[in-house]
Short mmCIF file of C-alpha atoms in Angstrom, two decimals:
data_model
loop_
_atom_site.label_atom_id
_atom_site.label_comp_id
_atom_site.label_asym_id
_atom_site.label_seq_id
_atom_site.Cartn_x
_atom_site.Cartn_y
_atom_site.Cartn_z
CA MET L 688 -27.64 22.18 -37.78
CA THR L 689 -26.24 24.35 -39.49
CA GLU L 690 -26.67 27.21 -36.89
CA SER L 691 -27.20 29.95 -39.44
CA LYS L 692 -30.27 32.28 -39.64
CA LYS L 693 -31.24 30.71 -42.44
CA PRO L 694 -33.21 27.22 -42.28
CA ALA L 695 -32.03 24.77 -44.53
CA GLY L 696 -35.12 23.68 -46.33
CA SER L 697 -36.05 20.32 -46.18
CA ALA L 698 -32.78 18.75 -45.06
CA MET L 699 -33.16 16.87 -42.02
CA ARG L 700 -30.64 18.04 -39.77
CA PRO L 701 -31.00 18.52 -35.72
CA VAL L 702 -32.55 21.88 -34.57
CA LEU L 703 -30.85 23.94 -32.22
CA ASP L 704 -32.03 26.03 -29.58
CA PRO L 705 -31.33 29.75 -30.50
CA ASP L 706 -30.99 31.05 -27.15
CA ALA L 707 -28.64 28.25 -25.61
CA GLU L 708 -25.64 29.78 -24.33
CA LEU L 709 -23.03 27.46 -25.92
CA SER L 710 -18.99 28.17 -25.73
CA ASP L 711 -17.37 28.71 -29.10
CA ALA L 712 -15.63 25.25 -28.78
CA THR L 713 -18.78 23.64 -27.92
CA ARG L 714 -20.55 25.22 -31.16
CA LYS L 715 -17.43 23.95 -32.91
CA VAL L 716 -17.77 20.46 -31.99
CA LEU L 717 -21.30 20.40 -32.66
CA ARG L 718 -20.92 21.55 -36.27
CA GLN L 719 -18.18 18.85 -36.92
CA ALA L 720 -20.46 16.32 -35.18
CA LEU L 721 -23.28 17.32 -37.75
CA GLU L 722 -21.08 17.14 -40.37
CA ASP L 723 -19.52 13.60 -39.75
CA PRO L 724 -21.81 11.96 -36.81
CA ARG L 725 -19.66 9.11 -37.00
CA ARG L 726 -16.62 10.81 -35.86
CA PHE L 727 -18.21 11.26 -32.31
CA ALA L 728 -20.04 7.73 -31.96
CA GLY L 729 -18.10 6.67 -29.02
CA ARG L 730 -18.11 7.27 -25.29
CA PRO L 731 -15.60 8.79 -22.79
CA ALA L 732 -13.18 6.10 -21.85
CA ASN L 733 -10.23 6.34 -19.20
CA PRO L 734 -7.53 8.01 -21.65
CA LEU L 735 -4.81 5.53 -20.52
CA TRP L 736 -6.40 2.55 -22.22
CA ALA L 737 -5.60 4.58 -25.57
CA ALA L 738 -1.98 4.04 -24.88
CA VAL L 739 -2.19 0.39 -23.94
CA PRO L 740 -1.87 -1.21 -27.34
CA LEU L 741 1.14 0.86 -28.04
CA LEU L 742 2.77 0.79 -24.78
CA ALA L 743 2.25 -3.33 -24.97
CA ARG L 744 3.76 -3.72 -28.33
CA GLY L 745 6.34 -0.72 -28.26
CA GLY L 746 7.16 -1.41 -24.82
CA ALA L 747 7.80 -5.10 -25.35
CA GLY L 748 10.17 -4.30 -28.47
CA VAL L 749 12.14 -1.69 -26.64
CA ALA L 750 12.44 -4.29 -23.77
CA ALA L 751 13.41 -6.85 -26.07
CA ALA L 752 16.07 -4.48 -27.66
CA GLY L 753 17.34 -3.52 -24.12
CA VAL L 754 18.04 -7.24 -23.39
CA VAL L 755 19.69 -8.08 -26.25
CA TRP L 756 21.87 -4.99 -26.32
CA TRP L 757 22.99 -5.87 -22.79
CA TRP L 758 23.60 -9.70 -23.72
CA THR L 759 25.51 -8.62 -27.01
CA GLY L 760 27.69 -6.39 -24.96
CA GLY L 761 29.54 -9.27 -23.02
CA LEU L 762 29.25 -11.72 -25.95
CA GLU L 763 32.81 -12.96 -27.26
CA ILE L 764 32.81 -15.18 -30.29
CA ALA L 765 35.80 -14.93 -31.53
CA ASP L 766 39.33 -15.30 -29.60
CA PRO L 767 41.49 -12.26 -30.17
CA ALA L 768 44.34 -14.39 -30.26
CA ALA L 769 42.92 -16.67 -32.88
CA ASP L 770 44.37 -16.84 -36.46
CA SER L 771 41.81 -15.01 -38.72
CA SER L 772 43.43 -16.40 -41.75
CA THR L 773 41.72 -19.78 -41.40
CA ILE L 774 38.48 -20.38 -42.39
CA VAL L 775 36.92 -20.87 -38.79
CA GLY L 776 38.73 -17.79 -37.60
CA ALA L 777 37.47 -15.76 -40.34
CA GLN L 778 33.94 -16.85 -39.56
CA ASP L 779 34.41 -16.03 -35.85
CA HIS L 780 35.71 -12.57 -36.81
CA LEU L 781 32.89 -11.91 -39.05
CA LEU L 782 30.14 -13.10 -36.53
CA GLN L 783 32.14 -10.93 -33.98
CA GLU L 784 31.83 -7.94 -36.11
CA ALA L 785 28.09 -8.76 -36.84
CA VAL L 786 27.63 -9.01 -32.77
CA ASP L 787 29.39 -5.77 -32.32
CA LEU L 788 27.42 -4.05 -34.92
CA ALA L 789 24.11 -5.22 -33.59
CA HIS L 790 25.22 -3.88 -30.22
CA THR L 791 26.00 -0.49 -31.50
CA LEU L 792 22.77 -0.38 -33.10
CA LEU L 793 20.87 -1.51 -30.17
CA SER L 794 22.35 1.00 -27.88
CA VAL L 795 19.60 3.63 -29.21
CA TRP L 796 16.99 1.70 -27.26
CA PRO L 797 16.80 4.18 -24.69
CA LEU L 798 15.69 6.72 -27.34
CA ALA L 799 13.22 4.46 -28.70
CA ALA L 800 11.51 4.11 -25.19
CA GLY L 801 11.58 7.85 -25.18
CA VAL L 802 9.67 8.04 -28.33
CA VAL L 803 7.19 5.32 -27.29
CA ALA L 804 6.57 7.33 -24.17
CA VAL L 805 5.96 10.54 -26.16
CA LEU L 806 3.58 8.75 -28.60
CA CYS L 807 1.75 7.19 -25.58
CA ALA L 808 1.35 10.78 -23.94
CA GLY L 809 0.37 12.03 -27.33
CA LEU L 810 -2.39 9.25 -27.35
CA ILE L 811 -3.51 9.78 -23.89
CA ALA L 812 -3.64 13.55 -24.50
CA ASP L 813 -5.53 12.90 -27.64
CA ARG L 814 -8.18 10.76 -25.91
CA ALA L 815 -8.74 13.33 -22.99
CA LEU L 816 -9.33 15.91 -25.68
CA TYR L 817 -11.74 13.61 -27.57
CA ASN L 818 -13.71 12.74 -24.06
CA GLY L 819 -13.92 16.38 -23.54
CA GLN L 820 -15.63 16.67 -26.90
CA LEU L 821 -18.04 14.11 -26.25
CA ARG L 822 -18.77 15.48 -22.82
CA ARG L 823 -19.52 19.03 -24.78
CA LEU L 824 -21.87 16.95 -27.21
CA ALA L 825 -23.61 15.27 -24.36
CA ALA L 826 -24.15 18.58 -22.32
CA VAL L 827 -25.90 20.16 -25.52
CA GLN L 828 -28.28 17.26 -26.45
CA GLN L 829 -30.81 19.08 -24.02
CA HIS L 830 -30.57 22.23 -26.49
CA LEU L 831 -31.32 19.83 -29.96
CA VAL L 832 -34.31 18.03 -31.32
CA HIS L 833 -32.91 15.44 -33.36
CA PRO L 834 -35.01 13.93 -36.38
CA LYS L 835 -35.01 10.72 -34.95
CA ASP L 836 -36.83 12.15 -32.00
CA LEU L 837 -39.65 12.63 -34.49
CA THR L 838 -42.42 10.35 -35.89
CA ALA L 839 -42.75 10.62 -39.56
CA ASP L 840 -45.82 12.94 -39.69
CA ALA L 841 -43.74 15.27 -37.19
CA GLN L 842 -40.66 15.21 -39.62
CA GLU L 843 -42.82 16.26 -42.80
CA LEU L 844 -44.39 19.17 -40.72
CA LEU L 845 -41.08 20.42 -39.53
CA ALA L 846 -39.99 20.06 -43.24
CA ARG L 847 -43.02 22.08 -44.13
CA ALA L 848 -42.00 24.78 -41.85
CA ARG L 849 -38.46 24.93 -42.87
CA ARG L 850 -39.35 25.48 -46.53
CA ALA L 851 -41.68 28.09 -45.77
CA MET L 852 -39.34 29.86 -43.59
CA THR L 853 -36.43 29.22 -46.45
CA ALA L 854 -38.85 30.92 -49.12
CA VAL L 855 -39.04 33.87 -47.07
CA LEU L 856 -35.45 34.24 -46.24
CA ASP L 857 -34.59 33.90 -49.80
CA SER L 858 -37.09 36.14 -51.42
CA ARG L 859 -35.98 39.59 -52.82
CA VAL L 860 -38.33 41.44 -51.10
CA HIS L 861 -36.68 39.95 -47.69
CA ARG L 862 -33.08 40.80 -49.00
CA GLU L 863 -33.93 44.32 -50.05
CA LYS L 864 -35.36 45.02 -46.93
CA TRP L 865 -38.94 45.68 -48.11
CA LEU L 866 -39.91 43.30 -45.41
CA ASP L 867 -38.72 43.43 -41.71
CA ALA L 868 -35.80 41.33 -42.40
CA GLN L 869 -34.46 41.92 -38.90
CA ARG L 870 -37.65 40.35 -37.35
CA ASN L 871 -37.70 37.63 -39.65
CA GLU L 872 -34.04 36.60 -39.08
CA ALA L 873 -34.82 36.96 -35.33
CA ALA L 874 -37.99 35.01 -35.27
CA PHE L 875 -37.71 32.30 -37.54
CA PRO L 876 -35.05 30.16 -35.53
CA ARG L 877 -37.23 30.58 -32.25
CA GLN L 878 -40.43 29.65 -34.48
CA GLU L 879 -38.39 26.42 -35.88
CA TRP L 880 -37.34 25.61 -31.90
CA ALA L 881 -40.62 26.12 -30.71
CA ILE L 882 -42.10 23.94 -33.54
CA ALA L 883 -39.67 21.33 -33.14
CA GLN L 884 -39.77 21.20 -29.37
CA ASP L 885 -43.95 20.60 -29.63
CA LEU L 886 -43.25 17.75 -32.38
CA ARG L 887 -40.91 15.92 -30.16
CA ASP L 888 -43.34 15.75 -27.45
CA TYR L 889 -46.19 14.87 -29.71
CA SER L 890 -43.92 12.19 -31.10
CA ARG L 891 -42.90 10.78 -27.67
CA VAL L 892 -46.58 10.46 -26.77
CA ALA L 893 -47.54 8.91 -30.18
CA ARG L 894 -44.97 6.32 -30.12
CA LYS L 895 -45.98 5.19 -26.60
CA ASP L 896 -49.53 5.09 -27.99
CA GLN L 897 -48.54 3.01 -30.75
CA ARG L 898 -47.49 0.37 -28.48
CA VAL L 899 -50.65 0.05 -26.96
CA PRO L 900 -53.28 -2.27 -28.70
CA GLN L 901 -55.64 -0.48 -30.73
CA GLU L 902 -58.65 -2.66 -30.32
CA THR L 903 -60.22 -4.09 -27.10
CA VAL L 904 -63.32 -5.57 -26.01
CA ASN L 905 -63.48 -3.49 -23.13
CA ASP L 906 -65.75 -0.19 -23.57
CA THR L 907 -64.01 1.85 -21.10
CA VAL L 908 -60.55 1.11 -22.39
CA ALA L 909 -61.81 1.92 -26.17
CA GLU L 910 -63.12 5.21 -24.96
CA LEU L 911 -59.75 5.78 -23.43
CA LEU L 912 -57.91 5.19 -26.35
CA ALA L 913 -60.15 7.20 -28.38
CA ALA L 914 -59.80 10.11 -26.14
CA ARG L 915 -55.87 9.51 -26.22
CA ARG L 916 -56.10 9.77 -29.98
CA GLY L 917 -58.27 12.57 -30.11
CA VAL L 918 -55.81 14.83 -27.77
CA LEU L 919 -52.89 13.68 -30.10
CA ALA L 920 -54.70 14.73 -33.09
CA THR L 921 -55.82 18.13 -31.80
CA SER L 922 -51.99 18.50 -30.31
CA LEU L 923 -50.87 17.95 -33.93
CA HIS L 924 -53.51 20.07 -35.59
CA GLY L 925 -52.38 23.30 -33.29
CA ILE L 926 -48.89 22.69 -34.61
CA GLU L 927 -50.04 22.40 -38.46
CA ARG L 928 -51.74 25.70 -37.84
CA ARG L 929 -48.64 27.40 -37.14
CA VAL L 930 -47.04 25.78 -39.89
CA ALA L 931 -49.65 26.53 -42.16
CA ALA L 932 -49.47 30.36 -40.94
CA LEU L 933 -45.51 30.29 -41.94
CA GLU L 934 -46.97 28.62 -45.42
CA ALA L 935 -49.34 31.63 -45.83
CA TYR L 936 -46.63 34.23 -44.93
CA ALA L 937 -44.41 32.33 -47.52
CA SER L 938 -47.08 32.61 -50.44
CA GLN L 939 -47.69 36.09 -49.82
CA VAL L 940 -44.12 37.07 -49.96
CA ALA L 941 -44.25 34.96 -53.09
CA GLU L 942 -47.05 37.31 -54.52
CA ALA L 943 -44.97 40.41 -53.31
CA ASP L 944 -42.04 39.02 -54.99
CA ALA L 945 -43.89 38.45 -58.33
CA ARG L 946 -45.33 41.99 -58.42
CA TYR L 947 -42.04 43.30 -57.15
CA ALA L 948 -40.64 41.84 -60.54
CA GLU L 949 -43.19 43.43 -62.27
CA VAL L 950 -42.65 46.93 -61.00
CA ARG L 951 -38.87 46.46 -61.69
CA GLU L 952 -39.68 45.48 -65.28
CA ILE L 953 -42.15 48.36 -65.69
CA GLU L 954 -39.53 50.57 -64.62
CA ARG L 955 -36.80 49.41 -66.98
CA LEU L 956 -39.19 50.18 -69.89
CA ASP L 957 -40.44 53.51 -68.71
CA ALA L 958 -37.05 54.40 -68.47
CA GLY L 959 -36.85 54.68 -72.37
CA SER L 960 -40.38 56.46 -72.69
CA ASP L 961 -39.02 59.90 -73.20
CA GLU L 962 -36.95 58.78 -76.16
CA LEU L 963 -39.95 56.81 -77.39
CA LEU L 964 -42.10 59.68 -76.84
CA ASP L 965 -39.98 61.70 -79.03
CA LEU L 966 -39.76 59.01 -81.71
CA LEU L 967 -43.31 58.76 -81.80
CA ALA L 968 -44.02 62.74 -81.58
CA ARG L 969 -41.86 63.06 -84.65
CA THR L 970 -43.67 60.49 -86.80
CA ALA L 971 -47.29 60.71 -85.52
CA VAL L 972 -49.55 63.50 -86.43
CA ASP L 973 -52.19 62.99 -83.79
CA ASP L 974 -52.21 62.42 -80.05
CA LEU L 975 -51.97 58.50 -80.50
CA ALA L 976 -48.56 58.42 -79.54
CA VAL L 977 -48.78 60.56 -76.28
CA ALA L 978 -51.54 58.37 -75.36
CA GLU L 979 -49.57 55.27 -75.96
CA ILE L 980 -47.12 56.70 -73.52
CA GLU L 981 -49.52 57.62 -70.85
CA ALA L 982 -50.80 54.18 -71.04
CA LEU L 983 -47.30 53.01 -70.09
CA THR L 984 -47.50 55.19 -67.35
CA ASP L 985 -50.73 54.12 -65.94
CA GLU L 986 -49.86 50.63 -66.05
CA ALA L 987 -46.69 51.11 -64.27
CA ALA L 988 -49.06 52.90 -61.42
CA VAL L 989 -51.46 50.00 -61.28
CA VAL L 990 -48.58 47.66 -61.12
CA ALA L 991 -46.89 49.81 -58.31
CA SER L 992 -50.18 49.73 -56.53
CA THR L 993 -50.73 45.95 -57.00
CA PHE L 994 -47.01 45.59 -55.15
CA THR L 995 -48.00 47.84 -52.18
CA LYS L 996 -51.14 45.93 -51.76
CA ALA L 997 -49.15 42.52 -52.21
CA LEU L 998 -46.48 43.77 -49.82
CA GLU L 999 -49.03 44.64 -47.31
CA SER L 1000 -50.52 41.37 -47.33
CA ALA L 1001 -47.03 39.96 -46.79
CA LYS L 1002 -46.87 42.08 -43.91
CA GLN L 1003 -50.04 41.03 -42.44
CA ALA L 1004 -49.31 37.43 -42.85
CA ALA L 1005 -46.10 37.80 -41.00
CA ALA L 1006 -47.91 39.35 -38.10
CA ALA L 1007 -49.94 36.37 -38.08
CA ALA L 1008 -47.10 33.86 -38.37
CA LEU L 1009 -44.51 35.69 -36.16
CA PRO L 1010 -45.94 37.17 -33.03
CA LEU L 1011 -43.88 39.81 -31.36
CA GLN L 1012 -43.40 37.76 -28.44
CA ASP L 1013 -41.03 35.76 -30.63
CA VAL L 1014 -38.49 38.31 -31.51
CA ALA L 1015 -38.26 39.62 -27.78
#
């Protein structure tokens, strides 16, 4: 789903309806989902549940810290009047200092509670955003045809159509505007979408038909099954004819590309004809040199004429493969 105008060859990616009215945010999420499908594999859930694990662990820790802070605040281990020079007194004094230090450190528990609250709010907001992205993806599914929606033969037809369109768009005669480039770029996405839709409908019926027993002793049921298979074959053949038209167009464009390359090569060689004529005129005593140069010129004219015919054939193939209503 690259949404670019150029089809991605035989890469099995979903086909997007080019006329779908999607917001920039939806298109962004769709691109991310196509690049990393596992990232959006979940379902919308209550955003509050996203904060439950942190709230349980963090809240329990903050509550424990608050209780210990309160408890150590009134804990008196050492008697202020006791003699600290004795071993017992010194130990009590050290324990009292440790308790006081712990109480001081634990006095930040309200700040920790605030941090936990902020983190929980962030998790809730992030989950709400993710839910919105999932809903956008769910809404756009009606404008997509996924490879998993197609049977193997339907996938192959779609891949053939993409290869043909890619060949045209990658051709030199298309890039240099010898063909109707604007028409190609407008019509190809719609052609791809129409073919993908028809292949999806065919695949849905074909899969249902596969679950039906193919052999029966009942003549009436056998005739019905044969009729169903005939309809499916006719439907697939109709789609294949459109794909074949695209392939014929790509073949004609390839021929025009080859002739165009010859024209360019002849033009490059002909660019030095004047110097070659001067050189041969100085060294030849008859008209042979002039005849050789004229032969080069005639060859260039023949190749140019061949290119013109090939280009015209490509345009006629485009008219067959891309009806005018497709670009409306």
